[in-house]
């Protein structure tokens, strides 16, 4: 009996170590790709802006800032939580707030980008750039506002499955229902509807003045939208499972872990998506090329005399 119990405990220990090692490796790769890739993308967008076409640069930069922030703060915090088996307050609450803010800001930036492309609202003037920037800023602020509510009401605690602090509901189903529905109706559904509407209008070719350039960086928007929706589908499913359970029990552990891993994956994939644009890829490689010295003036080294 004791021998069997020891063997079972040893198997569980090795299973726990293997799972922890795999998660740490996956999160480490996602963090490196997210930080290095989005830093390079932002550097190229700002430093090499004149080397490629980008009519919708405000929303594109906002999306990259969201991905970089998620990689710097949220993914790194999840990796650390896996390594030390937990997260402490107050950083626990801060990361939960930031995660919600980055989710809504990235979706809001995509919505603005899709509608700009569908209506051909390029940032050619100061007023339009301010309006687009205000739209992106609103998505950031609403995300932070709704991320603050669970912190204020102390609904936050560490979730080993999600690898960071998350919202847990214990006794108040009505509060959970009201919060999730309000967050969905204000932060998620409107930008999601704009993403779908903008994508449909663009696919249908409904452009107001037909001036869209196929070589513009916005040509990668369909890929950005597709991978965003794919990566955040497990997160949406886990929230719907929670909403449908009257006993307020969360979704299965594997689904919550998958939702975090795939959501983080979106931050690391986006830099590769931008590189599918040839002009942007050339500009990025040009900035990375270290031997970019200007050619020196020709120097006369010898004179040959011709016999006539």
PDB file of C-alpha atoms in Angstrom, residues 12-162:
ATOM      1  CA  UNK A  12       1.974  13.164  -9.922  1.00  0.00           C
ATOM      2  CA  UNK A  13       5.140  15.076  -9.046  1.00  0.00           C
ATOM      3  CA  UNK A  14       6.762  14.319 -12.395  1.00  0.00           C
ATOM      4  CA  UNK A  15       3.533  15.190 -14.205  1.00  0.00           C
ATOM      5  CA  UNK A  16       3.393  18.507 -12.358  1.00  0.00           C
ATOM      6  CA  UNK A  17       7.051  19.262 -13.156  1.00  0.00           C
ATOM      7  CA  UNK A  18       6.587  18.367 -16.837  1.00  0.00           C
ATOM      8  CA  UNK A  19       3.459  20.526 -17.145  1.00  0.00           C
ATOM      9  CA  UNK A  20       5.170  23.414 -15.371  1.00  0.00           C
ATOM     10  CA  UNK A  21       8.264  23.135 -17.592  1.00  0.00           C
ATOM     11  CA  UNK A  22       6.212  23.079 -20.792  1.00  0.00           C
ATOM     12  CA  UNK A  23       4.142  26.094 -19.724  1.00  0.00           C
ATOM     13  CA  UNK A  24       7.276  28.009 -18.699  1.00  0.00           C
ATOM     14  CA  UNK A  25       8.919  27.257 -22.050  1.00  0.00           C
ATOM     15  CA  UNK A  26       5.832  28.275 -24.056  1.00  0.00           C
ATOM     16  CA  UNK A  27       5.340  31.482 -22.068  1.00  0.00           C
ATOM     17  CA  UNK A  28       9.041  32.302 -22.359  1.00  0.00           C
ATOM     18  CA  UNK A  29       8.948  31.985 -26.147  1.00  0.00           C
ATOM     19  CA  UNK A  30       5.749  34.059 -26.361  1.00  0.00           C
ATOM     20  CA  UNK A  31       7.241  36.738 -24.110  1.00  0.00           C
ATOM     21  CA  UNK A  32      10.468  36.984 -26.151  1.00  0.00           C
ATOM     22  CA  UNK A  33       8.578  37.101 -29.445  1.00  0.00           C
ATOM     23  CA  UNK A  34       6.160  39.697 -28.093  1.00  0.00           C
ATOM     24  CA  UNK A  35       8.761  42.016 -26.575  1.00  0.00           C
ATOM     25  CA  UNK A  36      11.448  41.744 -29.263  1.00  0.00           C
ATOM     26  CA  UNK A  37       9.024  41.613 -32.185  1.00  0.00           C
ATOM     27  CA  UNK A  38       6.775  44.494 -31.161  1.00  0.00           C
ATOM     28  CA  UNK A  39       9.723  46.665 -30.095  1.00  0.00           C
ATOM     29  CA  UNK A  40      11.253  46.153 -33.530  1.00  0.00           C
ATOM     30  CA  UNK A  41       7.910  46.783 -35.228  1.00  0.00           C
ATOM     31  CA  UNK A  42       7.360  50.039 -33.312  1.00  0.00           C
ATOM     32  CA  UNK A  43      10.921  51.141 -34.037  1.00  0.00           C
ATOM     33  CA  UNK A  44      10.374  50.502 -37.744  1.00  0.00           C
ATOM     34  CA  UNK A  45       6.983  52.226 -37.790  1.00  0.00           C
ATOM     35  CA  UNK A  46       8.392  55.355 -36.157  1.00  0.00           C
ATOM     36  CA  UNK A  47      11.993  55.486 -37.388  1.00  0.00           C
ATOM     37  CA  UNK A  48      11.442  54.177 -40.911  1.00  0.00           C
ATOM     38  CA  UNK A  49       8.022  55.671 -41.491  1.00  0.00           C
ATOM     39  CA  UNK A  50       9.048  57.320 -44.763  1.00  0.00           C
ATOM     40  CA  UNK A  51      10.297  54.044 -46.254  1.00  0.00           C
ATOM     41  CA  UNK A  52       6.901  52.327 -46.539  1.00  0.00           C
ATOM     42  CA  UNK A  53       3.271  53.338 -47.057  1.00  0.00           C
ATOM     43  CA  UNK A  54       1.075  53.558 -43.964  1.00  0.00           C
ATOM     44  CA  UNK A  55      -2.038  55.696 -44.205  1.00  0.00           C
ATOM     45  CA  UNK A  56      -3.546  54.425 -40.961  1.00  0.00           C
ATOM     46  CA  UNK A  57      -0.505  54.703 -38.719  1.00  0.00           C
ATOM     47  CA  UNK A  58      -2.295  55.873 -35.517  1.00  0.00           C
ATOM     48  CA  UNK A  59      -4.407  52.735 -35.058  1.00  0.00           C
ATOM     49  CA  UNK A  60      -1.531  50.497 -36.152  1.00  0.00           C
ATOM     50  CA  UNK A  61       0.822  52.019 -33.555  1.00  0.00           C
ATOM     51  CA  UNK A  62      -1.887  51.719 -30.868  1.00  0.00           C
ATOM     52  CA  UNK A  63      -2.257  48.004 -31.642  1.00  0.00           C
ATOM     53  CA  UNK A  64       1.499  47.430 -31.397  1.00  0.00           C
ATOM     54  CA  UNK A  65       1.683  49.337 -28.106  1.00  0.00           C
ATOM     55  CA  UNK A  66      -1.049  47.091 -26.715  1.00  0.00           C
ATOM     56  CA  UNK A  67       0.819  43.950 -27.807  1.00  0.00           C
ATOM     57  CA  UNK A  68       4.090  45.242 -26.372  1.00  0.00           C
ATOM     58  CA  UNK A  69       2.456  46.170 -23.060  1.00  0.00           C
ATOM     59  CA  UNK A  70       0.842  42.743 -22.778  1.00  0.00           C
ATOM     60  CA  UNK A  71       4.192  41.064 -23.445  1.00  0.00           C
ATOM     61  CA  UNK A  72       6.083  43.247 -20.975  1.00  0.00           C
ATOM     62  CA  UNK A  73       3.663  43.092 -18.061  1.00  0.00           C
ATOM     63  CA  UNK A  74       1.114  40.299 -18.432  1.00  0.00           C
ATOM     64  CA  UNK A  75       3.042  37.479 -20.130  1.00  0.00           C
ATOM     65  CA  UNK A  76       6.139  38.078 -18.003  1.00  0.00           C
ATOM     66  CA  UNK A  77       3.969  38.046 -14.861  1.00  0.00           C
ATOM     67  CA  UNK A  78       2.367  34.756 -15.893  1.00  0.00           C
ATOM     68  CA  UNK A  79       5.802  33.262 -16.521  1.00  0.00           C
ATOM     69  CA  UNK A  80       6.995  34.394 -13.109  1.00  0.00           C
ATOM     70  CA  UNK A  81       3.826  33.035 -11.474  1.00  0.00           C
ATOM     71  CA  UNK A  82       4.448  29.624 -13.046  1.00  0.00           C
ATOM     72  CA  UNK A  83       8.031  29.602 -11.778  1.00  0.00           C
ATOM     73  CA  UNK A  84       7.272  30.699  -8.197  1.00  0.00           C
ATOM     74  CA  UNK A  85       3.791  29.095  -7.948  1.00  0.00           C
ATOM     75  CA  UNK A  86       1.727  32.216  -7.385  1.00  0.00           C
ATOM     76  CA  UNK A  87       1.369  35.969  -7.491  1.00  0.00           C
ATOM     77  CA  UNK A  88       1.306  38.445  -4.664  1.00  0.00           C
ATOM     78  CA  UNK A  89      -0.777  41.533  -3.984  1.00  0.00           C
ATOM     79  CA  UNK A  90      -0.827  44.333  -5.136  1.00  0.00           C
ATOM     80  CA  UNK A  91       0.882  43.252  -8.369  1.00  0.00           C
ATOM     81  CA  UNK A  92      -1.747  40.526  -8.636  1.00  0.00           C
ATOM     82  CA  UNK A  93      -4.536  43.087  -8.994  1.00  0.00           C
ATOM     83  CA  UNK A  94      -2.495  45.351 -11.269  1.00  0.00           C
ATOM     84  CA  UNK A  95      -1.819  42.560 -13.770  1.00  0.00           C
ATOM     85  CA  UNK A  96      -5.500  41.563 -13.821  1.00  0.00           C
ATOM     86  CA  UNK A  97      -6.445  45.165 -14.588  1.00  0.00           C
ATOM     87  CA  UNK A  98      -3.778  45.469 -17.299  1.00  0.00           C
ATOM     88  CA  UNK A  99      -4.828  42.244 -18.996  1.00  0.00           C
ATOM     89  CA  UNK A 100      -8.389  43.490 -19.430  1.00  0.00           C
ATOM     90  CA  UNK A 101      -7.112  46.870 -20.636  1.00  0.00           C
ATOM     91  CA  UNK A 102      -4.819  45.290 -23.248  1.00  0.00           C
ATOM     92  CA  UNK A 103      -7.574  42.987 -24.526  1.00  0.00           C
ATOM     93  CA  UNK A 104     -10.020  45.854 -25.077  1.00  0.00           C
ATOM     94  CA  UNK A 105      -7.399  48.267 -26.435  1.00  0.00           C
ATOM     95  CA  UNK A 106      -6.182  45.785 -29.043  1.00  0.00           C
ATOM     96  CA  UNK A 107      -9.749  45.006 -30.107  1.00  0.00           C
ATOM     97  CA  UNK A 108     -10.604  48.716 -30.182  1.00  0.00           C
ATOM     98  CA  UNK A 109      -7.518  49.529 -32.263  1.00  0.00           C
ATOM     99  CA  UNK A 110      -8.436  46.770 -34.710  1.00  0.00           C
ATOM    100  CA  UNK A 111     -11.971  48.155 -34.939  1.00  0.00           C
ATOM    101  CA  UNK A 112     -10.696  51.641 -35.738  1.00  0.00           C
ATOM    102  CA  UNK A 113      -8.266  50.226 -38.314  1.00  0.00           C
ATOM    103  CA  UNK A 114     -10.974  48.159 -40.014  1.00  0.00           C
ATOM    104  CA  UNK A 115     -13.377  51.091 -40.259  1.00  0.00           C
ATOM    105  CA  UNK A 116     -10.633  53.420 -41.509  1.00  0.00           C
ATOM    106  CA  UNK A 117      -9.782  50.956 -44.234  1.00  0.00           C
ATOM    107  CA  UNK A 118     -13.413  50.310 -45.153  1.00  0.00           C
ATOM    108  CA  UNK A 119     -14.273  54.014 -45.388  1.00  0.00           C
ATOM    109  CA  UNK A 120     -10.829  55.068 -46.656  1.00  0.00           C
ATOM    110  CA  UNK A 121     -10.351  57.459 -43.737  1.00  0.00           C
ATOM    111  CA  UNK A 122      -6.603  57.881 -43.954  1.00  0.00           C
ATOM    112  CA  UNK A 123      -4.887  60.124 -41.391  1.00  0.00           C
ATOM    113  CA  UNK A 124      -4.132  62.868 -43.884  1.00  0.00           C
ATOM    114  CA  UNK A 125      -5.219  65.773 -41.714  1.00  0.00           C
ATOM    115  CA  UNK A 126      -4.668  66.809 -38.148  1.00  0.00           C
ATOM    116  CA  UNK A 127      -8.337  66.689 -37.173  1.00  0.00           C
ATOM    117  CA  UNK A 128      -8.856  63.190 -38.541  1.00  0.00           C
ATOM    118  CA  UNK A 129      -5.698  61.950 -36.814  1.00  0.00           C
ATOM    119  CA  UNK A 130      -6.977  63.378 -33.524  1.00  0.00           C
ATOM    120  CA  UNK A 131     -10.361  61.693 -34.022  1.00  0.00           C
ATOM    121  CA  UNK A 132      -8.724  58.327 -34.751  1.00  0.00           C
ATOM    122  CA  UNK A 133      -6.393  58.741 -31.768  1.00  0.00           C
ATOM    123  CA  UNK A 134      -9.393  59.566 -29.573  1.00  0.00           C
ATOM    124  CA  UNK A 135     -11.127  56.367 -30.713  1.00  0.00           C
ATOM    125  CA  UNK A 136      -8.086  54.285 -29.780  1.00  0.00           C
ATOM    126  CA  UNK A 137      -7.744  56.138 -26.474  1.00  0.00           C
ATOM    127  CA  UNK A 138     -11.373  55.437 -25.583  1.00  0.00           C
ATOM    128  CA  UNK A 139     -10.773  51.708 -25.978  1.00  0.00           C
ATOM    129  CA  UNK A 140      -7.796  51.957 -23.593  1.00  0.00           C
ATOM    130  CA  UNK A 141      -9.751  53.963 -21.017  1.00  0.00           C
ATOM    131  CA  UNK A 142     -12.857  51.761 -21.051  1.00  0.00           C
ATOM    132  CA  UNK A 143     -10.660  48.702 -20.627  1.00  0.00           C
ATOM    133  CA  UNK A 144      -8.908  50.211 -17.628  1.00  0.00           C
ATOM    134  CA  UNK A 145     -12.239  51.345 -16.160  1.00  0.00           C
ATOM    135  CA  UNK A 146     -13.812  47.894 -16.308  1.00  0.00           C
ATOM    136  CA  UNK A 147     -10.559  46.316 -15.170  1.00  0.00           C
ATOM    137  CA  UNK A 148     -10.663  48.506 -12.057  1.00  0.00           C
ATOM    138  CA  UNK A 149     -14.121  47.322 -10.953  1.00  0.00           C
ATOM    139  CA  UNK A 150     -13.103  43.783  -9.841  1.00  0.00           C
ATOM    140  CA  UNK A 151     -10.079  45.233  -8.054  1.00  0.00           C
ATOM    141  CA  UNK A 152     -12.205  47.757  -6.180  1.00  0.00           C
ATOM    142  CA  UNK A 153     -14.701  45.093  -5.087  1.00  0.00           C
ATOM    143  CA  UNK A 154     -11.940  42.598  -4.220  1.00  0.00           C
ATOM    144  CA  UNK A 155     -13.086  39.918  -6.653  1.00  0.00           C
ATOM    145  CA  UNK A 156      -9.484  39.064  -7.579  1.00  0.00           C
ATOM    146  CA  UNK A 157      -7.441  36.053  -6.580  1.00  0.00           C
ATOM    147  CA  UNK A 158      -4.704  33.950  -8.134  1.00  0.00           C
ATOM    148  CA  UNK A 159      -5.800  31.277 -10.587  1.00  0.00           C
ATOM    149  CA  UNK A 160      -3.176  28.561 -11.276  1.00  0.00           C
ATOM    150  CA  UNK A 161      -4.999  27.551 -14.469  1.00  0.00           C
ATOM    151  CA  UNK A 162      -4.856  31.052 -15.981  1.00  0.00           C
TER     152      UNK A 162
END
